[in-house]
Short mmCIF file of C-alpha atoms in Angstrom, two decimals:
data_model
loop_
_atom_site.label_atom_id
_atom_site.label_comp_id
_atom_site.label_asym_id
_atom_site.label_seq_id
_atom_site.Cartn_x
_atom_site.Cartn_y
_atom_site.Cartn_z
CA UNK A 1 32.81 -31.16 7.86
CA UNK A 2 35.12 -31.45 11.18
CA UNK A 3 35.40 -35.20 11.64
CA UNK A 4 34.38 -36.00 15.35
CA UNK A 5 37.54 -37.55 17.37
CA UNK A 6 36.14 -40.16 20.12
CA UNK A 7 39.38 -39.24 22.02
CA UNK A 8 38.09 -35.88 22.44
CA UNK A 9 34.61 -36.25 23.71
CA UNK A 10 36.17 -39.48 26.12
CA UNK A 11 38.24 -36.54 27.80
CA UNK A 12 34.81 -34.38 27.87
CA UNK A 13 32.91 -36.92 29.44
CA UNK A 14 35.01 -37.78 31.62
CA UNK A 15 35.36 -33.74 33.03
CA UNK A 16 31.98 -33.92 32.89
CA UNK A 17 32.03 -36.92 35.34
CA UNK A 18 34.34 -35.89 37.52
CA UNK A 19 32.34 -32.26 38.28
CA UNK A 20 29.09 -33.75 38.58
CA UNK A 21 30.01 -37.13 41.03
CA UNK A 22 30.42 -35.00 44.20
CA UNK A 23 26.78 -33.64 43.52
CA UNK A 24 25.87 -37.02 42.70
CA UNK A 25 27.35 -38.16 46.16
CA UNK A 26 26.10 -35.62 47.93
CA UNK A 27 22.64 -36.10 46.66
CA UNK A 28 22.46 -40.04 47.16
CA UNK A 29 24.30 -39.82 50.66
CA UNK A 30 21.53 -36.92 51.85
CA UNK A 31 19.13 -40.44 51.34
CA UNK A 32 20.62 -42.66 53.73
CA UNK A 33 20.95 -42.27 57.71
CA UNK A 34 23.31 -40.32 59.39
CA UNK A 35 24.50 -44.05 61.10
CA UNK A 36 25.46 -45.54 57.89
CA UNK A 37 27.19 -42.58 56.23
CA UNK A 38 29.30 -42.40 59.21
CA UNK A 39 29.93 -46.63 59.35
CA UNK A 40 30.29 -46.71 55.49
CA UNK A 41 31.38 -43.65 54.15
CA UNK A 42 29.22 -41.51 50.86
CA UNK A 43 27.10 -43.57 48.91
CA UNK A 44 26.07 -44.15 45.18
CA UNK A 45 23.18 -45.45 45.40
CA UNK A 46 19.88 -43.75 47.01
CA UNK A 47 18.72 -44.43 50.05
CA UNK A 48 14.97 -44.88 51.90
CA UNK A 49 14.87 -41.68 53.81
CA UNK A 50 15.35 -38.96 51.04
CA UNK A 51 12.05 -37.77 51.61
CA UNK A 52 12.02 -37.32 55.60
CA UNK A 53 15.52 -36.14 55.24
CA UNK A 54 14.19 -33.00 52.57
CA UNK A 55 11.27 -32.43 54.81
CA UNK A 56 12.90 -32.15 57.97
CA UNK A 57 15.85 -29.63 56.99
CA UNK A 58 13.13 -28.00 55.16
CA UNK A 59 10.25 -27.55 58.05
CA UNK A 60 11.93 -28.25 61.18
CA UNK A 61 13.02 -25.78 64.23
CA UNK A 62 16.41 -26.19 65.50
CA UNK A 63 19.08 -24.56 66.72
CA UNK A 64 20.13 -23.02 69.76
CA UNK A 65 16.19 -21.55 70.23
CA UNK A 66 14.56 -24.15 68.46
CA UNK A 67 12.96 -21.48 66.38
CA UNK A 68 15.48 -22.11 62.96
CA UNK A 69 14.25 -24.16 59.80
CA UNK A 70 15.71 -24.58 56.32
CA UNK A 71 13.36 -22.36 54.62
CA UNK A 72 14.15 -19.35 56.93
CA UNK A 73 18.30 -19.91 55.89
CA UNK A 74 17.39 -20.28 52.55
CA UNK A 75 14.84 -17.24 51.95
CA UNK A 76 17.96 -15.32 54.48
CA UNK A 77 20.55 -16.56 51.44
CA UNK A 78 17.89 -15.54 48.48
CA UNK A 79 17.95 -12.05 49.94
CA UNK A 80 21.55 -11.70 50.35
CA UNK A 81 22.63 -13.30 46.89
CA UNK A 82 19.65 -10.32 45.65
CA UNK A 83 20.59 -7.97 47.36
CA UNK A 84 24.13 -8.32 46.32
CA UNK A 85 23.51 -8.80 42.88
CA UNK A 86 20.99 -5.69 42.46
CA UNK A 87 23.06 -3.37 44.52
CA UNK A 88 26.45 -4.07 43.19
CA UNK A 89 24.60 -3.17 39.36
CA UNK A 90 22.90 -0.18 40.51
CA UNK A 91 25.69 1.10 42.09
CA UNK A 92 28.26 0.18 39.13
CA UNK A 93 26.08 1.13 36.94
CA UNK A 94 25.99 4.81 38.56
CA UNK A 95 29.40 4.93 38.88
CA UNK A 96 30.89 3.60 34.83
CA UNK A 97 28.57 5.91 33.80
CA UNK A 98 30.07 9.21 35.67
CA UNK A 99 33.07 7.95 34.44
CA UNK A 100 32.63 7.54 31.17
CA UNK A 101 29.71 10.29 30.40
CA UNK A 102 31.02 13.02 32.55
CA UNK A 103 33.80 14.33 31.55
CA UNK A 104 36.37 15.68 35.08
CA UNK A 105 39.24 15.46 35.74
CA UNK A 106 41.38 12.42 36.66
CA UNK A 107 38.43 10.52 35.50
CA UNK A 108 41.11 7.77 34.37
CA UNK A 109 42.80 7.46 37.69
CA UNK A 110 39.67 7.59 39.88
CA UNK A 111 38.84 4.48 37.38
CA UNK A 112 42.16 2.42 38.23
CA UNK A 113 41.78 3.62 42.08
CA UNK A 114 38.54 1.72 41.92
CA UNK A 115 40.36 -1.00 40.00
CA UNK A 116 42.98 -1.43 42.39
CA UNK A 117 40.78 -2.34 44.93
CA UNK A 118 40.25 -5.77 43.94
CA UNK A 119 43.75 -6.59 45.39
CA UNK A 120 42.11 -5.46 48.41
CA UNK A 121 40.41 -8.82 49.46
CA UNK A 122 36.86 -9.19 51.86
CA UNK A 123 39.26 -10.43 54.50
CA UNK A 124 41.96 -7.38 54.65
CA UNK A 125 38.83 -4.96 54.74
CA UNK A 126 36.84 -7.09 57.16
CA UNK A 127 37.41 -5.70 60.68
CA UNK A 128 37.04 -2.43 59.65
CA UNK A 129 33.50 -2.88 57.87
CA UNK A 130 32.39 -4.93 61.13
CA UNK A 131 33.26 -2.51 63.31
CA UNK A 132 31.19 0.82 61.01
CA UNK A 133 28.41 -1.86 60.90
CA UNK A 134 28.60 -2.36 65.03
CA UNK A 135 29.39 0.93 65.48
CA UNK A 136 25.64 2.09 63.36
CA UNK A 137 24.03 -0.99 65.37
CA UNK A 138 23.81 -2.84 62.19
CA UNK A 139 24.80 -6.22 63.18
CA UNK A 140 21.88 -8.92 62.82
CA UNK A 141 20.20 -7.10 59.96
CA UNK A 142 19.41 -8.09 56.32
CA UNK A 143 21.49 -4.32 55.92
CA UNK A 144 24.14 -5.08 57.50
CA UNK A 145 25.10 -8.17 55.98
CA UNK A 146 24.26 -6.62 52.36
CA UNK A 147 25.17 -2.89 52.34
CA UNK A 148 29.47 -2.97 53.23
CA UNK A 149 30.06 -5.36 50.31
CA UNK A 150 28.12 -3.50 47.57
CA UNK A 151 31.05 -1.23 45.69
CA UNK A 152 32.25 -3.53 42.71
CA UNK A 153 35.13 -2.87 41.28
CA UNK A 154 34.31 -5.95 38.85
CA UNK A 155 30.91 -4.13 37.98
CA UNK A 156 32.11 -1.01 37.70
CA UNK A 157 35.42 -2.10 34.73
CA UNK A 158 32.49 -4.00 32.68
CA UNK A 159 29.86 -1.52 32.71
CA UNK A 160 32.75 1.31 32.22
CA UNK A 161 34.10 -1.07 28.77
CA UNK A 162 30.02 -1.20 27.77
CA UNK A 163 29.16 2.56 27.86
CA UNK A 164 31.98 3.73 25.94
CA UNK A 165 31.08 0.77 22.88
CA UNK A 166 28.02 2.49 23.15
CA UNK A 167 28.08 4.85 20.22
CA UNK A 168 28.64 8.80 20.19
CA UNK A 169 25.36 9.56 18.06
CA UNK A 170 22.79 8.07 20.58
CA UNK A 171 24.68 10.48 22.85
CA UNK A 172 24.37 13.46 20.56
CA UNK A 173 20.44 12.44 19.45
CA UNK A 174 19.24 12.62 23.19
CA UNK A 175 20.64 15.69 23.63
CA UNK A 176 18.92 17.12 20.10
CA UNK A 177 15.68 15.90 21.55
CA UNK A 178 16.17 17.80 24.70
CA UNK A 179 16.75 14.53 27.06
CA UNK A 180 19.20 14.94 30.11
CA UNK A 181 22.02 12.81 32.07
CA UNK A 182 19.34 11.02 34.02
CA UNK A 183 16.64 10.62 31.11
CA UNK A 184 19.43 9.43 28.44
CA UNK A 185 20.65 6.93 31.98
CA UNK A 186 17.60 5.20 31.86
CA UNK A 187 15.64 5.36 28.55
CA UNK A 188 18.70 4.47 26.61
CA UNK A 189 21.57 3.02 28.64
CA UNK A 190 19.44 1.04 30.87
CA UNK A 191 17.38 -1.00 28.05
CA UNK A 192 21.02 -1.06 26.06
CA UNK A 193 22.68 -3.02 29.04
CA UNK A 194 20.58 -5.53 30.21
CA UNK A 195 22.56 -8.50 28.52
CA UNK A 196 25.61 -6.93 30.70
CA UNK A 197 22.90 -6.31 33.90
CA UNK A 198 21.72 -10.26 33.32
CA UNK A 199 25.83 -11.08 33.41
CA UNK A 200 26.88 -9.32 36.13
CA UNK A 201 23.63 -10.86 38.32
CA UNK A 202 24.93 -13.84 37.80
CA UNK A 203 28.42 -13.40 39.11
CA UNK A 204 27.29 -11.37 42.29
CA UNK A 205 24.30 -13.45 43.15
CA UNK A 206 26.63 -16.73 43.26
CA UNK A 207 28.94 -14.37 45.22
CA UNK A 208 26.46 -13.42 47.53
CA UNK A 209 25.30 -16.34 47.97
CA UNK A 210 28.44 -18.30 48.79
CA UNK A 211 29.62 -15.25 50.72
CA UNK A 212 30.69 -17.42 54.81
CA UNK A 213 32.85 -15.37 56.82
CA UNK A 214 31.01 -12.04 56.20
CA UNK A 215 27.73 -13.58 57.81
CA UNK A 216 29.52 -15.59 59.95
CA UNK A 217 30.93 -12.32 61.64
CA UNK A 218 27.60 -10.28 61.26
CA UNK A 219 25.11 -12.63 62.57
CA UNK A 220 24.61 -13.82 65.86
CA UNK A 221 21.11 -14.07 65.53
CA UNK A 222 20.18 -17.39 64.11
CA UNK A 223 16.82 -16.26 62.37
CA UNK A 224 19.56 -14.32 60.02
CA UNK A 225 21.41 -17.59 59.43
CA UNK A 226 22.18 -18.06 55.93
CA UNK A 227 21.99 -21.52 54.05
CA UNK A 228 26.36 -21.84 54.71
CA UNK A 229 26.21 -21.12 58.15
CA UNK A 230 23.49 -23.72 58.52
CA UNK A 231 25.47 -26.64 57.33
CA UNK A 232 29.04 -25.61 59.21
CA UNK A 233 26.63 -25.62 62.43
CA UNK A 234 25.27 -28.91 61.97
CA UNK A 235 28.76 -30.17 60.81
CA UNK A 236 29.97 -28.73 63.98
CA UNK A 237 27.86 -31.27 66.58
CA UNK A 238 29.69 -33.62 68.14
CA UNK A 239 28.89 -34.09 71.70
CA UNK A 240 30.23 -37.27 73.48
CA UNK A 241 28.59 -40.18 71.22
CA UNK A 242 26.16 -38.14 68.90
CA UNK A 243 27.02 -38.15 65.24
CA UNK A 244 26.37 -35.33 63.22
CA UNK A 245 23.33 -35.14 61.24
CA UNK A 246 25.77 -36.09 58.56
CA UNK A 247 22.11 -36.52 55.53
CA UNK A 248 21.15 -33.12 56.86
CA UNK A 249 24.15 -31.06 55.97
CA UNK A 250 23.99 -33.09 52.84
CA UNK A 251 20.23 -31.95 52.08
CA UNK A 252 21.12 -28.59 52.66
CA UNK A 253 24.36 -28.48 50.37
CA UNK A 254 21.82 -29.67 47.36
CA UNK A 255 19.68 -27.11 48.23
CA UNK A 256 22.05 -24.53 48.36
CA UNK A 257 23.50 -25.67 44.87
CA UNK A 258 19.49 -25.10 42.96
CA UNK A 259 18.97 -21.21 43.06
CA UNK A 260 22.78 -20.76 41.63
CA UNK A 261 22.18 -23.49 39.36
CA UNK A 262 19.08 -21.92 38.04
CA UNK A 263 19.75 -18.63 37.74
CA UNK A 264 22.46 -19.60 35.39
CA UNK A 265 20.29 -21.51 33.15
CA UNK A 266 18.00 -19.33 33.50
CA UNK A 267 20.41 -16.14 32.06
CA UNK A 268 22.56 -18.01 30.45
CA UNK A 269 22.39 -17.15 26.78
CA UNK A 270 21.92 -13.53 27.92
CA UNK A 271 25.12 -13.79 30.25
CA UNK A 272 27.22 -15.15 27.12
CA UNK A 273 26.05 -12.74 25.20
CA UNK A 274 26.41 -9.71 27.74
CA UNK A 275 30.08 -10.99 28.12
CA UNK A 276 31.34 -11.38 24.24
CA UNK A 277 29.00 -8.35 22.52
CA UNK A 278 30.31 -5.93 25.18
CA UNK A 279 32.81 -4.89 22.71
CA UNK A 280 30.89 -4.84 19.82
#
């Protein structure tokens, strides 16, 4: 039996405390008034305005139009996160399926061309994408927010590696049973890919949930604002002697952490299994 080393545990505990300290400070500070935060800085102890603050950020209508609530922004972020995750999984699976099972010339070259798109971050192609969406009249729409960024080299790579690990005997058995390409994909590959789909879902959901730059360009209508935009808009309010609502910004930041954390907790086991068993 391996001996427990106290120093190792102390290092791990220190790392955990270092990571959760900002979350605790944001949570505690959200329960104080903006004046207290502006005067005294961040807090590590709870205040008496927590219920009022969270109720206000979720239900109070604000913004320039006076018609936006935290629940609306939360819904927009959820739609964007789920849309990103589901859309990227579907496209990545179909692309990987074609690359692995449809034996055509230059398949490997096409795969590496797809993979090299990882070298092109969103900032490089954001203006052409914006121009296309503007021409199609898709600004201030969920379609414009989600569709242009659905292509995923990362997802295609993971699914390609997983499909290559599937035994060829399954394909031969499906052919003997008279299953066509579509039936083989739906009835065999999709059920086998559940753990990989869960792993990719977590990655892509968090990627879509945390998007700020793309929604900033695509939305001028406040009804399509996401939580990330909402937090920024609160901190930008500084008119004369008016103090920004720091407590509401911290409250929105805390609320923005909950869905990604919930997704990771729910799919954690499948996430680890999907990434570690794809080569078996």
